Amino acid sequence: RMEDFRTEVLGLVKAQMVKNAVIVPAGAKGGFVAKQLKKFASRDEVQAEVIRCYTTFISGLLDITDNLVQNQVVPPKSVQRFDEDDPYLVVAADKGTATFSDLANSISEKYGFWLGDAFASGGSNGYDHKKMGITARGAWESVKRQFQETGLDCQNTDFTVVGIGDMAGDVFGNGMLLSKKIRLVAAFNHMHIFIDPTPDSATSFVERDRMFKLPRSSWEDYNKELISKGGGIFNRSAKSIPLNADIRKALNIEGNAKAMAPMDLISAILKAKVDLLWNGGIGTYVKSEDETHAEVGDSGNNALRVNGNELRCMVVGEGGNLGLTQLGRIEFAQNGGLMSTDAIDNSAGVDSSDHEVNIKILLNRIVEDGDMTEKQRNKLLAEMTDEVGALVLSHNQGQSHVLSLANLQAVEKVADHQRLMMSLVREGRLNREIEFLPSVSKIKKRMNQGQGLTRPEIAVLLAYSKIKLSEQLVEDGIGKDADLIKEIHAYFPKPLTERFGEHMASHPLAQEIVAGHVTNNIGNRMGSTFSTYVQEETSASALNLVRAYLAAENIFSIPALWDSVNELDFKIDNGLQSKLLISIQALLEKATLWLLRNTREELSIQKLTDTYSPGVEKINNNIGSILTQTSQDHLQSQVNELTEQGVPEAVAQQVAGLQYHFYGLDIIRVAANTQKEVIDVAQTYFALEMNLDLHWLRNSVHNLKTDDVWQRKAKSGLGDEIDNSLRTLTQEVIQSSTDINDLGARLEHWHELNGDNIKHYQVTFNEIKAESVLTLAMVSVAIRELRNLI
């Protein structure tokens, strides 16, 4: 609409910038309005005018874009450039232009633009988003994950839904076919209101599937004989719509109203007490209580729009863009609702386009070199459709899952989120007000009330942290790292890697692809605060951060363990499963910090893996003979606790043993310094830990409550002090008794050499241990006494 298209485009720009976290392009959003349409134009006349406008729009973009000719940048004619060379411009199907990809590519071809049919994704020889159902499938991953938090398996258990859209639409239509257990109670589009008070999931699924396959359909095409008692299909143009007891009950409409205006009925549908609200339409239907309709900028829906605190659904799935304002999302989440953002939920479409473009750029070069025909290229593209879909959906799964983990820790991590926001603001990357993120004073208020950021707010931070890390990696020259450039193979489908893997490192966007791929992997495992926190703690470059992190994953075999825990979906309690994953996150953060602080030479993923992985594996395989009896009993107790709750024995042992595996880094360092066997050093290390009661001290540090960033830094520092002191003491004990092989005799010899200091340590330690409430100061004194033993 002429009156609000600027607001529409601005909202889409914000969503697009957040989606850029999962794709290569920096991204932008443009739009056009066909403002010279005739008042009573036919459908064909409207289409012709829209095509004319679109042609002008695309031509205008290409008129001011650099081109590549024989790998040389050629600036556009009659253009004075103020920016650097930038020939990368791609367009993706969107509102009103979903079928225009071939048209855009034909315009690109006339301009001789270097990308060929990679310019506009989704054309005749591209990935059709509607046929793949990729946008809806991506959003459905968020829906499944959030239902899992409540214990509901929406693929195997009936659940109720209200929706925005119709079965002819890509996102709504595909979405309502992603589970055979959907009980669609009500839905509406711009023409009709559909109500089925008590639907049968199996029967209604078959009917929706039939409608989706029609060339064109509306809710009027739904077989009315299949609609349950009291339901029906109603025109939005009617003055009023009759109500009955069945409709009132299904939509939780109070009183005995006999009829309702269509707009009011739609508001009731939005506020219905159902399991899922699925948005697959166009428009903004939910705002916050504090926002005005004018601020929303979608006047056509003012009469039916509701507030976030009025929604009574359990989960919102945002297959479409801008269905809720960000403040509406936050309000819904603060009232216990589960949702992310549109940019998180429906990123699969743009992600699919990104893969298509990068695959075509690679294959077009191979075609140009004569190693493949265009027909063969098109056949291969089609054959890889499922693989591309799986790669894209892995991003949706990862993002949604890490947001669930972050949401569980929102209160305890609020100081970390505040620190991240301050860092992003300081660097000029983030404007809190534009992104509706709380100010410093509002954060303090939430902390005082025992509240953290909501999931929609954390989703914004996740995207910004990814964008920051990806940009830093490009600036650091990630493409020049021999180990990291190999990560490009994981971005592309396997058939492509197997046939043309040797060409991938020379892809024009290889560096950006690797930076984005690595960033997504780290962000989707570790969350929004990890990279900035580690960099601020160590002053490490983004490149070294990534090297240390990936080395840590290798050393502790994390990918396999992470997958093993994920395979326990609905087999164990979701809260327990999340705790297991959070413990893995904690290990990875500590290990990454350790590797950055303890590696003086140039960081190499392969070298670090080769140095530490064998020793950690040896400790893992011999944990029974390494630990003291007390530690063995403690470890077994943890394993038993997990197995009793359904965790497989092997997984329980791996997760429970993570803390001991981490100590392996210090043990391996001492073994290298003393030329002793890892097992021998480990036995000394854990014997000293028991002898000095450091397990209790470590737990005391872990249990210290922190209210701000500085207290967390102090707490982290105390933990490091314990680790460093024990490592140094282990080395001293071994070096002071090089000719003594018996562990007991070795420790006895050390006691003889340090008797007075050890006695003073034990007296002070016991005094502190006797206190009922431990403070940061008390623990600091205990650690100072520990250092005095060195």
Short mmCIF file of N, CA and C in Angstrom, two decimals, residues 162-300:
data_model
loop_
_atom_site.label_atom_id
_atom_site.label_comp_id
_atom_site.label_asym_id
_atom_site.label_seq_id
_atom_site.Cartn_x
_atom_site.Cartn_y
_atom_site.Cartn_z
N VAL A 162 -4.42 -22.37 15.61
CA VAL A 162 -5.12 -21.36 14.82
C VAL A 162 -4.07 -20.72 13.92
N GLY A 163 -4.50 -20.26 12.75
CA GLY A 163 -3.52 -19.78 11.80
C GLY A 163 -3.93 -18.57 11.00
N ILE A 164 -2.92 -17.95 10.41
CA ILE A 164 -3.11 -16.79 9.53
C ILE A 164 -2.66 -17.20 8.14
N GLY A 165 -3.59 -17.28 7.18
CA GLY A 165 -3.24 -17.68 5.84
C GLY A 165 -4.24 -18.67 5.27
N ASP A 166 -3.88 -19.28 4.15
CA ASP A 166 -4.75 -20.30 3.54
C ASP A 166 -3.88 -21.34 2.86
N MET A 167 -4.49 -22.42 2.42
CA MET A 167 -3.73 -23.56 1.90
C MET A 167 -3.08 -23.30 0.55
N ALA A 168 -3.44 -22.21 -0.12
CA ALA A 168 -2.79 -21.88 -1.39
C ALA A 168 -1.44 -21.23 -1.15
N GLY A 169 -1.24 -20.71 0.06
CA GLY A 169 0.00 -20.00 0.36
C GLY A 169 1.15 -20.95 0.62
N ASP A 170 2.35 -20.52 0.30
CA ASP A 170 3.56 -21.33 0.50
C ASP A 170 3.74 -21.67 1.97
N VAL A 171 3.87 -20.65 2.80
CA VAL A 171 4.24 -20.87 4.19
C VAL A 171 3.09 -21.48 4.99
N PHE A 172 1.89 -20.95 4.82
CA PHE A 172 0.77 -21.51 5.55
C PHE A 172 0.46 -22.92 5.05
N GLY A 173 0.37 -23.07 3.72
CA GLY A 173 0.00 -24.36 3.15
C GLY A 173 0.99 -25.45 3.48
N ASN A 174 2.27 -25.20 3.26
CA ASN A 174 3.29 -26.19 3.60
C ASN A 174 3.33 -26.45 5.10
N GLY A 175 3.20 -25.37 5.87
CA GLY A 175 3.28 -25.51 7.32
C GLY A 175 2.21 -26.40 7.89
N MET A 176 0.99 -26.26 7.38
CA MET A 176 -0.13 -27.05 7.91
C MET A 176 -0.14 -28.49 7.42
N LEU A 177 0.93 -28.87 6.71
CA LEU A 177 1.09 -30.27 6.30
C LEU A 177 2.32 -30.91 6.93
N LEU A 178 2.95 -30.21 7.89
CA LEU A 178 4.20 -30.70 8.46
C LEU A 178 4.00 -31.62 9.66
N SER A 179 2.78 -31.77 10.09
CA SER A 179 2.46 -32.77 11.12
C SER A 179 1.05 -33.30 10.86
N LYS A 180 0.92 -34.60 10.93
CA LYS A 180 -0.40 -35.21 10.75
C LYS A 180 -1.24 -35.11 12.02
N LYS A 181 -0.69 -34.49 13.05
CA LYS A 181 -1.39 -34.39 14.33
C LYS A 181 -1.99 -33.01 14.56
N ILE A 182 -1.94 -32.15 13.54
CA ILE A 182 -2.50 -30.80 13.65
C ILE A 182 -4.02 -30.87 13.72
N ARG A 183 -4.60 -30.18 14.68
CA ARG A 183 -6.05 -29.98 14.75
C ARG A 183 -6.31 -28.50 14.53
N LEU A 184 -6.52 -28.12 13.27
CA LEU A 184 -6.68 -26.71 12.90
C LEU A 184 -8.08 -26.24 13.28
N VAL A 185 -8.15 -25.47 14.36
CA VAL A 185 -9.44 -25.02 14.90
C VAL A 185 -9.99 -23.84 14.12
N ALA A 186 -9.11 -22.94 13.70
CA ALA A 186 -9.57 -21.75 12.98
C ALA A 186 -8.42 -21.14 12.20
N ALA A 187 -8.76 -20.43 11.13
CA ALA A 187 -7.77 -19.72 10.33
C ALA A 187 -8.49 -18.62 9.57
N PHE A 188 -7.73 -17.64 9.10
CA PHE A 188 -8.33 -16.58 8.29
C PHE A 188 -7.30 -16.06 7.29
N ASN A 189 -7.81 -15.59 6.16
CA ASN A 189 -6.97 -14.85 5.21
C ASN A 189 -7.69 -13.54 4.90
N HIS A 190 -7.35 -12.91 3.79
CA HIS A 190 -7.95 -11.61 3.48
C HIS A 190 -9.41 -11.71 3.05
N MET A 191 -9.89 -12.93 2.74
CA MET A 191 -11.26 -13.11 2.24
C MET A 191 -12.17 -13.88 3.19
N HIS A 192 -11.63 -14.90 3.83
CA HIS A 192 -12.48 -15.83 4.57
C HIS A 192 -12.00 -16.07 6.01
N ILE A 193 -12.95 -16.57 6.79
CA ILE A 193 -12.66 -17.07 8.13
C ILE A 193 -13.10 -18.53 8.17
N PHE A 194 -12.17 -19.40 8.55
CA PHE A 194 -12.44 -20.84 8.60
C PHE A 194 -12.48 -21.26 10.06
N ILE A 195 -13.55 -21.95 10.45
CA ILE A 195 -13.66 -22.43 11.84
C ILE A 195 -14.10 -23.90 11.85
N ASP A 196 -13.32 -24.71 12.53
CA ASP A 196 -13.60 -26.15 12.67
C ASP A 196 -13.45 -26.47 14.17
N PRO A 197 -14.50 -26.30 14.97
CA PRO A 197 -14.38 -26.32 16.44
C PRO A 197 -13.68 -27.53 17.03
N THR A 198 -14.02 -28.73 16.53
CA THR A 198 -13.41 -29.95 17.09
C THR A 198 -12.91 -30.84 15.94
N PRO A 199 -11.87 -30.42 15.25
CA PRO A 199 -11.43 -31.15 14.06
C PRO A 199 -10.80 -32.50 14.37
N ASP A 200 -10.95 -33.39 13.44
CA ASP A 200 -10.24 -34.67 13.51
C ASP A 200 -8.91 -34.49 12.79
N SER A 201 -7.80 -34.78 13.46
CA SER A 201 -6.48 -34.49 12.89
C SER A 201 -6.24 -35.26 11.59
N ALA A 202 -6.62 -36.52 11.54
CA ALA A 202 -6.34 -37.34 10.35
C ALA A 202 -7.19 -36.90 9.15
N THR A 203 -8.48 -36.72 9.38
CA THR A 203 -9.38 -36.33 8.29
C THR A 203 -9.03 -34.95 7.75
N SER A 204 -8.80 -34.01 8.65
CA SER A 204 -8.52 -32.64 8.23
C SER A 204 -7.18 -32.53 7.52
N PHE A 205 -6.22 -33.36 7.91
CA PHE A 205 -4.92 -33.35 7.23
C PHE A 205 -5.08 -33.74 5.76
N VAL A 206 -5.85 -34.79 5.50
CA VAL A 206 -6.07 -35.25 4.12
C VAL A 206 -6.74 -34.15 3.30
N GLU A 207 -7.69 -33.46 3.90
CA GLU A 207 -8.40 -32.40 3.18
C GLU A 207 -7.48 -31.21 2.90
N ARG A 208 -6.67 -30.85 3.86
CA ARG A 208 -5.73 -29.74 3.63
C ARG A 208 -4.74 -30.11 2.53
N ASP A 209 -4.31 -31.36 2.54
CA ASP A 209 -3.37 -31.83 1.51
C ASP A 209 -4.03 -31.74 0.12
N ARG A 210 -5.29 -32.11 0.04
CA ARG A 210 -6.01 -32.03 -1.24
C ARG A 210 -6.07 -30.58 -1.72
N MET A 211 -6.40 -29.68 -0.81
CA MET A 211 -6.50 -28.27 -1.18
C MET A 211 -5.16 -27.69 -1.61
N PHE A 212 -4.11 -28.09 -0.93
CA PHE A 212 -2.78 -27.56 -1.25
C PHE A 212 -2.37 -27.93 -2.66
N LYS A 213 -2.84 -29.08 -3.13
CA LYS A 213 -2.45 -29.56 -4.46
C LYS A 213 -3.29 -28.95 -5.59
N LEU A 214 -4.34 -28.21 -5.24
CA LEU A 214 -5.15 -27.55 -6.26
C LEU A 214 -4.34 -26.41 -6.90
N PRO A 215 -4.55 -26.12 -8.19
CA PRO A 215 -3.83 -25.02 -8.85
C PRO A 215 -4.03 -23.69 -8.12
N ARG A 216 -5.25 -23.42 -7.73
CA ARG A 216 -5.59 -22.26 -6.92
C ARG A 216 -6.66 -22.70 -5.94
N SER A 217 -6.61 -22.17 -4.73
CA SER A 217 -7.65 -22.56 -3.78
C SER A 217 -7.90 -21.43 -2.80
N SER A 218 -9.04 -21.50 -2.16
CA SER A 218 -9.36 -20.60 -1.05
C SER A 218 -10.05 -21.46 0.00
N TRP A 219 -10.36 -20.87 1.15
CA TRP A 219 -11.04 -21.66 2.19
C TRP A 219 -12.41 -22.15 1.71
N GLU A 220 -12.98 -21.48 0.70
CA GLU A 220 -14.27 -21.91 0.16
C GLU A 220 -14.20 -23.31 -0.44
N ASP A 221 -12.98 -23.75 -0.82
CA ASP A 221 -12.82 -25.07 -1.44
C ASP A 221 -12.78 -26.20 -0.41
N TYR A 222 -12.73 -25.87 0.86
CA TYR A 222 -12.70 -26.90 1.90
C TYR A 222 -14.04 -27.65 1.91
N ASN A 223 -13.98 -28.97 1.95
CA ASN A 223 -15.19 -29.79 1.96
C ASN A 223 -15.95 -29.54 3.27
N LYS A 224 -17.08 -28.84 3.14
CA LYS A 224 -17.82 -28.43 4.34
C LYS A 224 -18.38 -29.61 5.12
N GLU A 225 -18.54 -30.75 4.46
CA GLU A 225 -19.06 -31.94 5.16
C GLU A 225 -18.05 -32.48 6.18
N LEU A 226 -16.79 -32.07 6.02
CA LEU A 226 -15.75 -32.55 6.93
C LEU A 226 -15.55 -31.63 8.13
N ILE A 227 -16.22 -30.48 8.11
CA ILE A 227 -16.08 -29.54 9.21
C ILE A 227 -16.93 -30.01 10.39
N SER A 228 -16.39 -29.96 11.58
CA SER A 228 -17.09 -30.46 12.77
C SER A 228 -18.30 -29.58 13.13
N LYS A 229 -19.12 -30.09 13.99
CA LYS A 229 -20.38 -29.45 14.39
C LYS A 229 -20.16 -28.00 14.84
N GLY A 230 -20.96 -27.12 14.26
CA GLY A 230 -20.92 -25.71 14.64
C GLY A 230 -19.99 -24.85 13.81
N GLY A 231 -19.10 -25.49 13.05
CA GLY A 231 -18.12 -24.74 12.29
C GLY A 231 -18.63 -24.31 10.94
N GLY A 232 -17.75 -23.65 10.18
CA GLY A 232 -18.13 -23.22 8.85
C GLY A 232 -17.08 -22.31 8.24
N ILE A 233 -17.38 -21.83 7.04
CA ILE A 233 -16.51 -20.90 6.32
C ILE A 233 -17.30 -19.62 6.10
N PHE A 234 -16.73 -18.49 6.53
CA PHE A 234 -17.47 -17.24 6.54
C PHE A 234 -16.71 -16.16 5.77
N ASN A 235 -17.45 -15.29 5.13
CA ASN A 235 -16.84 -14.18 4.39
C ASN A 235 -16.49 -13.04 5.34
N ARG A 236 -15.29 -12.51 5.17
CA ARG A 236 -14.88 -11.37 5.98
C ARG A 236 -15.67 -10.12 5.61
N SER A 237 -16.28 -10.13 4.43
CA SER A 237 -17.04 -8.95 3.98
C SER A 237 -18.42 -8.86 4.63
N ALA A 238 -18.82 -9.92 5.33
CA ALA A 238 -20.14 -9.92 5.97
C ALA A 238 -20.19 -8.88 7.09
N LYS A 239 -21.41 -8.36 7.36
CA LYS A 239 -21.55 -7.40 8.45
C LYS A 239 -21.35 -8.06 9.80
N SER A 240 -21.84 -9.28 9.92
CA SER A 240 -21.64 -10.04 11.17
C SER A 240 -21.64 -11.52 10.85
N ILE A 241 -21.07 -12.27 11.76
CA ILE A 241 -20.95 -13.73 11.59
C ILE A 241 -21.65 -14.41 12.76
N PRO A 242 -22.57 -15.35 12.47
CA PRO A 242 -23.32 -16.00 13.56
C PRO A 242 -22.40 -16.88 14.41
N LEU A 243 -22.64 -16.85 15.70
CA LEU A 243 -21.88 -17.69 16.64
C LEU A 243 -22.80 -18.76 17.24
N ASN A 244 -22.22 -19.83 17.69
CA ASN A 244 -22.96 -20.87 18.41
C ASN A 244 -22.08 -21.36 19.55
N ALA A 245 -22.62 -22.25 20.33
CA ALA A 245 -21.90 -22.72 21.53
C ALA A 245 -20.58 -23.40 21.16
N ASP A 246 -20.56 -24.09 20.03
CA ASP A 246 -19.35 -24.81 19.62
C ASP A 246 -18.23 -23.83 19.29
N ILE A 247 -18.57 -22.78 18.54
CA ILE A 247 -17.55 -21.78 18.19
C ILE A 247 -17.08 -21.04 19.43
N ARG A 248 -18.04 -20.66 20.28
CA ARG A 248 -17.67 -19.93 21.50
C ARG A 248 -16.73 -20.77 22.36
N LYS A 249 -17.01 -22.04 22.47
CA LYS A 249 -16.17 -22.92 23.28
C LYS A 249 -14.79 -23.10 22.65
N ALA A 250 -14.74 -23.30 21.33
CA ALA A 250 -13.46 -23.54 20.64
C ALA A 250 -12.54 -22.33 20.73
N LEU A 251 -13.14 -21.13 20.69
CA LEU A 251 -12.33 -19.90 20.68
C LEU A 251 -12.32 -19.21 22.03
N ASN A 252 -12.89 -19.86 23.04
CA ASN A 252 -12.90 -19.30 24.40
C ASN A 252 -13.57 -17.92 24.46
N ILE A 253 -14.67 -17.77 23.73
CA ILE A 253 -15.41 -16.51 23.73
C ILE A 253 -16.40 -16.55 24.88
N GLU A 254 -16.27 -15.64 25.81
CA GLU A 254 -17.13 -15.62 27.00
C GLU A 254 -18.51 -15.06 26.66
N GLY A 255 -19.48 -15.42 27.47
CA GLY A 255 -20.84 -14.93 27.28
C GLY A 255 -21.62 -15.77 26.29
N ASN A 256 -22.75 -15.22 25.86
CA ASN A 256 -23.64 -15.95 24.96
C ASN A 256 -23.93 -15.17 23.68
N ALA A 257 -22.92 -14.45 23.20
CA ALA A 257 -23.11 -13.63 22.00
C ALA A 257 -23.57 -14.51 20.84
N LYS A 258 -24.59 -14.03 20.12
CA LYS A 258 -25.16 -14.77 18.99
C LYS A 258 -24.44 -14.46 17.67
N ALA A 259 -23.74 -13.34 17.64
CA ALA A 259 -23.04 -12.95 16.41
C ALA A 259 -21.86 -12.04 16.76
N MET A 260 -20.98 -11.88 15.80
CA MET A 260 -19.78 -11.06 16.01
C MET A 260 -19.37 -10.46 14.68
N ALA A 261 -18.84 -9.24 14.71
CA ALA A 261 -18.29 -8.64 13.50
C ALA A 261 -17.06 -9.43 13.09
N PRO A 262 -16.78 -9.56 11.79
CA PRO A 262 -15.62 -10.35 11.34
C PRO A 262 -14.31 -9.95 12.01
N MET A 263 -14.09 -8.64 12.14
CA MET A 263 -12.84 -8.19 12.76
C MET A 263 -12.74 -8.67 14.20
N ASP A 264 -13.86 -8.61 14.93
CA ASP A 264 -13.86 -9.06 16.33
C ASP A 264 -13.65 -10.57 16.42
N LEU A 265 -14.22 -11.30 15.47
CA LEU A 265 -14.06 -12.75 15.46
C LEU A 265 -12.60 -13.13 15.20
N ILE A 266 -11.96 -12.38 14.29
CA ILE A 266 -10.54 -12.64 14.02
C ILE A 266 -9.70 -12.35 15.27
N SER A 267 -10.03 -11.28 15.97
CA SER A 267 -9.32 -11.00 17.23
C SER A 267 -9.49 -12.15 18.22
N ALA A 268 -10.70 -12.71 18.26
CA ALA A 268 -10.95 -13.84 19.15
C ALA A 268 -10.13 -15.06 18.72
N ILE A 269 -9.99 -15.25 17.41
CA ILE A 269 -9.17 -16.37 16.91
C ILE A 269 -7.72 -16.19 17.36
N LEU A 270 -7.21 -14.97 17.24
CA LEU A 270 -5.82 -14.70 17.65
C LEU A 270 -5.62 -14.95 19.14
N LYS A 271 -6.67 -14.69 19.92
CA LYS A 271 -6.57 -14.83 21.39
C LYS A 271 -7.01 -16.21 21.89
N ALA A 272 -7.32 -17.11 20.97
CA ALA A 272 -7.84 -18.43 21.37
C ALA A 272 -6.81 -19.19 22.21
N LYS A 273 -7.32 -19.98 23.15
CA LYS A 273 -6.45 -20.79 24.01
C LYS A 273 -6.14 -22.11 23.30
N VAL A 274 -5.13 -22.07 22.45
CA VAL A 274 -4.72 -23.24 21.68
C VAL A 274 -3.24 -23.50 21.93
N ASP A 275 -2.74 -24.56 21.33
CA ASP A 275 -1.32 -24.87 21.51
C ASP A 275 -0.43 -24.00 20.63
N LEU A 276 -0.86 -23.74 19.38
CA LEU A 276 0.01 -23.03 18.43
C LEU A 276 -0.75 -21.97 17.66
N LEU A 277 -0.12 -20.80 17.52
CA LEU A 277 -0.56 -19.78 16.57
C LEU A 277 0.47 -19.80 15.44
N TRP A 278 0.01 -20.17 14.24
CA TRP A 278 0.91 -20.29 13.08
C TRP A 278 0.66 -19.12 12.13
N ASN A 279 1.67 -18.28 11.95
CA ASN A 279 1.54 -17.15 11.04
C ASN A 279 2.14 -17.48 9.69
N GLY A 280 1.28 -17.58 8.69
CA GLY A 280 1.77 -17.81 7.33
C GLY A 280 1.22 -16.76 6.38
N GLY A 281 0.84 -15.61 6.95
CA GLY A 281 0.22 -14.58 6.13
C GLY A 281 1.00 -13.29 6.09
N ILE A 282 0.34 -12.25 5.57
CA ILE A 282 0.94 -10.93 5.44
C ILE A 282 0.20 -9.98 6.36
N GLY A 283 0.93 -9.14 7.09
CA GLY A 283 0.31 -8.19 8.00
C GLY A 283 0.84 -8.35 9.41
N THR A 284 0.56 -7.35 10.25
CA THR A 284 1.00 -7.37 11.65
C THR A 284 -0.22 -7.45 12.54
N TYR A 285 -0.31 -8.55 13.28
CA TYR A 285 -1.53 -8.86 14.02
C TYR A 285 -1.39 -8.76 15.53
N VAL A 286 -0.15 -8.63 16.01
CA VAL A 286 0.07 -8.56 17.46
C VAL A 286 1.06 -7.45 17.76
N LYS A 287 0.70 -6.59 18.70
CA LYS A 287 1.59 -5.53 19.17
C LYS A 287 1.72 -5.66 20.69
N SER A 288 2.38 -4.71 21.31
CA SER A 288 2.43 -4.71 22.77
C SER A 288 1.38 -3.75 23.31
N GLU A 289 1.09 -3.88 24.55
CA GLU A 289 0.10 -3.01 25.19
C GLU A 289 0.54 -1.55 25.15
N ASP A 290 1.86 -1.33 25.16
CA ASP A 290 2.39 0.03 25.20
C ASP A 290 2.52 0.66 23.81
N GLU A 291 2.27 -0.09 22.74
CA GLU A 291 2.38 0.45 21.40
C GLU A 291 1.02 0.92 20.88
N THR A 292 1.04 1.95 20.05
CA THR A 292 -0.19 2.39 19.39
C THR A 292 -0.27 1.71 18.02
N HIS A 293 -1.47 1.69 17.46
CA HIS A 293 -1.63 1.11 16.12
C HIS A 293 -0.85 1.93 15.10
N ALA A 294 -0.77 3.24 15.32
CA ALA A 294 -0.04 4.09 14.39
C ALA A 294 1.45 3.73 14.36
N GLU A 295 1.99 3.35 15.51
CA GLU A 295 3.40 2.97 15.59
C GLU A 295 3.66 1.65 14.85
N VAL A 296 2.65 0.81 14.78
CA VAL A 296 2.79 -0.47 14.09
C VAL A 296 2.94 -0.25 12.59
N GLY A 297 2.15 0.69 12.04
CA GLY A 297 2.27 1.02 10.63
C GLY A 297 1.61 0.04 9.69
N ASP A 298 0.52 -0.58 10.14
CA ASP A 298 -0.25 -1.49 9.28
C ASP A 298 -1.72 -1.20 9.51
N SER A 299 -2.17 -0.08 8.95
CA SER A 299 -3.51 0.43 9.27
C SER A 299 -4.62 -0.53 8.89
N GLY A 300 -4.42 -1.35 7.88
CA GLY A 300 -5.45 -2.27 7.44
C GLY A 300 -5.86 -3.29 8.49
#
